[in-house]
PDB file of C-alpha atoms in Angstrom:
ATOM      1  CA  MET A   1      -7.281  18.962  14.689  1.00 85.00           C
ATOM      2  CA  THR A   2     -11.036  18.572  14.923  1.00 91.00           C
ATOM      3  CA  ARG A   3     -13.665  18.699  12.380  1.00 92.00           C
ATOM      4  CA  ALA A   4     -14.361  22.474  13.251  1.00 93.00           C
ATOM      5  CA  ALA A   5     -10.843  23.376  13.134  1.00 92.00           C
ATOM      6  CA  ILE A   6     -10.876  21.732   9.472  1.00 95.00           C
ATOM      7  CA  GLU A   7     -13.789  23.712   8.615  1.00 95.00           C
ATOM      8  CA  ALA A   8     -12.018  26.890   9.912  1.00 91.00           C
ATOM      9  CA  ALA A   9      -8.987  26.361   7.842  1.00 91.00           C
ATOM     10  CA  ILE A  10     -10.898  25.424   4.471  1.00 91.00           C
ATOM     11  CA  PRO A  11     -13.775  26.339   2.723  1.00 89.00           C
ATOM     12  CA  HIS A  12     -15.337  22.983   2.180  1.00 93.00           C
ATOM     13  CA  ARG A  13     -18.351  21.762   3.993  1.00 95.00           C
ATOM     14  CA  PRO A  14     -20.595  18.596   4.263  1.00 94.00           C
ATOM     15  CA  PRO A  15     -21.690  16.676   2.341  1.00 94.00           C
ATOM     16  CA  PHE A  16     -18.689  17.165   0.504  1.00 95.00           C
ATOM     17  CA  LEU A  17     -15.958  17.729   3.002  1.00 97.00           C
ATOM     18  CA  LEU A  18     -14.173  14.341   2.858  1.00 98.00           C
ATOM     19  CA  LEU A  19     -11.565  14.763   6.169  1.00 98.00           C
ATOM     20  CA  ASP A  20     -12.978  13.733   9.674  1.00 97.00           C
ATOM     21  CA  GLU A  21      -9.621  14.813  11.593  1.00 97.00           C
ATOM     22  CA  VAL A  22      -6.225  15.721  11.412  1.00 97.00           C
ATOM     23  CA  VAL A  23      -4.194  13.064  13.078  1.00 97.00           C
ATOM     24  CA  GLU A  24      -0.637  14.626  12.262  1.00 97.00           C
ATOM     25  CA  GLN A  25       0.649  17.681  10.880  1.00 97.00           C
ATOM     26  CA  THR A  26       4.102  19.726  10.485  1.00 96.00           C
ATOM     27  CA  ASP A  27       5.012  22.654   8.010  1.00 94.00           C
ATOM     28  CA  GLU A  28       5.439  20.177   5.174  1.00 96.00           C
ATOM     29  CA  ARG A  29       3.110  16.951   5.889  1.00 98.00           C
ATOM     30  CA  ILE A  30      -0.551  16.224   7.095  1.00 98.00           C
ATOM     31  CA  VAL A  31      -1.974  13.107   7.709  1.00 98.00           C
ATOM     32  CA  CYS A  32      -6.207  12.979   8.020  1.00 98.00           C
ATOM     33  CA  ARG A  33      -8.621  10.429   8.476  1.00 98.00           C
ATOM     34  CA  ARG A  34     -11.935   9.791   7.039  1.00 98.00           C
ATOM     35  CA  HIS A  35     -14.412   7.024   8.055  1.00 98.00           C
ATOM     36  CA  LEU A  36     -16.947   6.026   5.414  1.00 98.00           C
ATOM     37  CA  SER A  37     -20.113   4.993   7.159  1.00 97.00           C
ATOM     38  CA  GLY A  38     -21.736   3.908   3.894  1.00 96.00           C
ATOM     39  CA  GLU A  39     -24.296   6.460   4.209  1.00 96.00           C
ATOM     40  CA  GLU A  40     -22.493   9.050   1.937  1.00 97.00           C
ATOM     41  CA  PHE A  41     -24.423  10.253  -1.085  1.00 95.00           C
ATOM     42  CA  TRP A  42     -22.178   8.888  -3.680  1.00 96.00           C
ATOM     43  CA  PHE A  43     -22.386   5.465  -2.454  1.00 96.00           C
ATOM     44  CA  ALA A  44     -25.961   5.206  -3.431  1.00 95.00           C
ATOM     45  CA  GLY A  45     -25.395   5.473  -7.099  1.00 95.00           C
ATOM     46  CA  HIS A  46     -21.596   4.565  -7.479  1.00 95.00           C
ATOM     47  CA  TYR A  47     -22.225   0.708  -8.055  1.00 94.00           C
ATOM     48  CA  PRO A  48     -25.427   0.417  -5.999  1.00 91.00           C
ATOM     49  CA  ASP A  49     -24.851  -3.163  -5.815  1.00 95.00           C
ATOM     50  CA  TYR A  50     -21.290  -3.170  -4.906  1.00 96.00           C
ATOM     51  CA  PRO A  51     -20.402   0.136  -3.489  1.00 97.00           C
ATOM     52  CA  LEU A  52     -17.090   2.002  -4.326  1.00 97.00           C
ATOM     53  CA  MET A  53     -15.588   5.173  -3.268  1.00 98.00           C
ATOM     54  CA  PRO A  54     -15.007   7.041  -6.387  1.00 98.00           C
ATOM     55  CA  GLY A  55     -11.393   7.460  -7.557  1.00 98.00           C
ATOM     56  CA  VAL A  56     -11.755  11.212  -8.266  1.00 97.00           C
ATOM     57  CA  LEU A  57     -13.171  11.929  -4.255  1.00 98.00           C
ATOM     58  CA  LEU A  58      -9.972   9.646  -3.348  1.00 98.00           C
ATOM     59  CA  CYS A  59      -8.171  12.470  -5.356  1.00 98.00           C
ATOM     60  CA  GLU A  60     -10.164  15.146  -3.835  1.00 98.00           C
ATOM     61  CA  ALA A  61      -9.542  13.892  -0.559  1.00 98.00           C
ATOM     62  CA  CYS A  62      -6.132  14.502  -0.829  1.00 98.00           C
ATOM     63  CA  LEU A  63      -6.697  17.784  -2.322  1.00 97.00           C
ATOM     64  CA  GLN A  64      -8.673  18.904   0.853  1.00 97.00           C
ATOM     65  CA  ALA A  65      -5.595  17.549   3.128  1.00 97.00           C
ATOM     66  CA  GLY A  66      -3.521  19.707   1.074  1.00 96.00           C
ATOM     67  CA  ALA A  67      -5.572  22.858   1.294  1.00 94.00           C
ATOM     68  CA  VAL A  68      -5.516  22.317   5.135  1.00 95.00           C
ATOM     69  CA  LEU A  69      -1.742  21.994   5.171  1.00 94.00           C
ATOM     70  CA  LEU A  70      -1.515  25.313   2.740  1.00 91.00           C
ATOM     71  CA  ALA A  71      -3.925  27.182   5.123  1.00 88.00           C
ATOM     72  CA  ARG A  72      -1.212  28.709   7.058  1.00 81.00           C
ATOM     73  CA  PHE A  73      -0.090  30.583   3.616  1.00 76.00           C
ATOM     74  CA  SER A  74      -3.382  32.170   3.325  1.00 69.00           C
ATOM     75  CA  ALA A  75      -3.914  33.317   6.949  1.00 64.00           C
ATOM     76  CA  GLY A  76      -5.255  37.003   7.085  1.00 61.00           C
ATOM     77  CA  VAL A  77      -5.855  36.924   3.021  1.00 63.00           C
ATOM     78  CA  ALA A  78      -9.028  36.567   1.332  1.00 64.00           C
ATOM     79  CA  GLY A  79      -8.233  33.499  -0.851  1.00 71.00           C
ATOM     80  CA  VAL A  80      -9.024  30.006  -1.517  1.00 78.00           C
ATOM     81  CA  PRO A  81      -6.687  27.178  -2.286  1.00 82.00           C
ATOM     82  CA  VAL A  82      -7.485  25.671  -6.045  1.00 90.00           C
ATOM     83  CA  ALA A  83      -6.231  22.540  -7.733  1.00 95.00           C
ATOM     84  CA  THR A  84      -3.930  23.607 -10.992  1.00 95.00           C
ATOM     85  CA  ARG A  85      -3.125  19.925 -11.897  1.00 97.00           C
ATOM     86  CA  MET A  86      -2.918  16.319 -11.032  1.00 98.00           C
ATOM     87  CA  ASN A  87      -0.364  14.068 -12.682  1.00 97.00           C
ATOM     88  CA  ASP A  88       0.636  10.306 -12.139  1.00 97.00           C
ATOM     89  CA  VAL A  89      -2.724   9.485 -10.424  1.00 98.00           C
ATOM     90  CA  ARG A  90      -2.602   5.869  -9.664  1.00 98.00           C
ATOM     91  CA  PHE A  91      -5.460   3.746  -8.044  1.00 98.00           C
ATOM     92  CA  LYS A  92      -4.239   0.638  -6.233  1.00 98.00           C
ATOM     93  CA  ARG A  93      -7.288  -0.803  -3.982  1.00 98.00           C
ATOM     94  CA  MET A  94     -10.912  -0.434  -4.031  1.00 98.00           C
ATOM     95  CA  VAL A  95     -12.214   1.521  -1.096  1.00 98.00           C
ATOM     96  CA  ARG A  96     -15.609   0.519   0.314  1.00 98.00           C
ATOM     97  CA  PRO A  97     -18.264   1.823   2.905  1.00 98.00           C
ATOM     98  CA  GLY A  98     -17.103   0.871   6.483  1.00 98.00           C
ATOM     99  CA  GLU A  99     -13.445   1.540   5.868  1.00 98.00           C
ATOM    100  CA  THR A 100     -11.381   4.162   7.408  1.00 98.00           C
ATOM    101  CA  MET A 101      -9.360   6.225   4.663  1.00 98.00           C
ATOM    102  CA  GLN A 102      -5.755   7.854   5.680  1.00 98.00           C
ATOM    103  CA  ILE A 103      -4.800  10.478   3.716  1.00 98.00           C
ATOM    104  CA  GLU A 104      -1.184  11.628   3.596  1.00 98.00           C
ATOM    105  CA  VAL A 105       0.091  14.895   1.909  1.00 98.00           C
ATOM    106  CA  ALA A 106       3.502  16.342   1.819  1.00 98.00           C
ATOM    107  CA  LEU A 107       4.684  19.468   0.267  1.00 97.00           C
ATOM    108  CA  ASP A 108       7.586  18.917  -2.150  1.00 98.00           C
ATOM    109  CA  GLU A 109       8.209  22.378  -3.518  1.00 97.00           C
ATOM    110  CA  ARG A 110       6.693  25.722  -3.025  1.00 94.00           C
ATOM    111  CA  VAL A 111       7.234  28.517  -6.220  1.00 93.00           C
ATOM    112  CA  SER A 112       5.912  31.826  -5.184  1.00 88.00           C
ATOM    113  CA  ASN A 113       2.092  31.139  -4.657  1.00 84.00           C
ATOM    114  CA  ALA A 114       2.317  27.507  -6.616  1.00 90.00           C
ATOM    115  CA  PHE A 115       2.458  24.683  -4.304  1.00 95.00           C
ATOM    116  CA  TYR A 116       3.576  21.189  -5.556  1.00 97.00           C
ATOM    117  CA  MET A 117       2.487  17.988  -3.455  1.00 98.00           C
ATOM    118  CA  SER A 118       2.443  14.404  -3.465  1.00 98.00           C
ATOM    119  CA  GLY A 119      -0.663  12.470  -1.856  1.00 98.00           C
ATOM    120  CA  LYS A 120      -1.384   8.984  -0.931  1.00 98.00           C
ATOM    121  CA  VAL A 121      -4.768   7.313   0.246  1.00 98.00           C
ATOM    122  CA  SER A 122      -4.531   3.905   2.029  1.00 98.00           C
ATOM    123  CA  VAL A 123      -6.824   1.716   4.275  1.00 98.00           C
ATOM    124  CA  ASP A 124      -5.719  -0.708   6.832  1.00 98.00           C
ATOM    125  CA  GLY A 125      -1.992   0.194   5.292  1.00 97.00           C
ATOM    126  CA  LYS A 126      -2.734  -0.825   2.183  1.00 98.00           C
ATOM    127  CA  LEU A 127      -2.347   1.770  -0.549  1.00 98.00           C
ATOM    128  CA  ALA A 128      -5.462   2.616  -2.249  1.00 98.00           C
ATOM    129  CA  ALA A 129      -4.490   5.923  -4.410  1.00 98.00           C
ATOM    130  CA  ARG A 130      -1.393   8.120  -4.781  1.00 98.00           C
ATOM    131  CA  LEU A 131      -0.829  11.179  -6.938  1.00 98.00           C
ATOM    132  CA  SER A 132       0.951  14.133  -7.555  1.00 98.00           C
ATOM    133  CA  PHE A 133      -0.694  17.760  -7.719  1.00 98.00           C
ATOM    134  CA  ALA A 134      -0.443  21.488  -7.437  1.00 97.00           C
ATOM    135  CA  CYS A 135      -2.518  24.093  -5.927  1.00 94.00           C
ATOM    136  CA  ALA A 136      -2.465  27.812  -5.931  1.00 89.00           C
ATOM    137  CA  VAL A 137      -3.897  30.245  -3.256  1.00 80.00           C
ATOM    138  CA  THR A 138      -6.009  32.554  -5.082  1.00 80.00           C
ATOM    139  CA  SER A 139      -7.758  35.769  -4.243  1.00 74.00           C
ATOM    140  CA  THR A 140     -11.334  35.952  -3.466  1.00 71.00           C
ATOM    141  CA  GLU A 141     -11.490  39.743  -3.786  1.00 68.00           C
TER     142      GLU A 141
END
């Protein structure tokens, strides 16, 4: 899935769109990538002498991947995916400019319009962050 297809699936846009491509997707799992050039706005102020990807943006990348995964549930409905909770967030490795993040999200359970997912971000096969989260597809009308 290309960047244009991602933008067709979710409401996020640059500079806050954190996904470059979808490399794999099933009904219950998605794998995305994001290459960090170092020109992203957050690196200028998040430890300027040793720039790091903020942990909250690692979580946001998972949430956005989850939103792409859930896009099929809101097709034809005026709605947006919103995060309702994050649990068990763990940061294991720093993510730096020039690296490519792989973002994997699995749909663990669905209860009505609530979706329970687990996600992880890795770089070069090494875990950077993992979390469990929930989203709901809410109406914009």
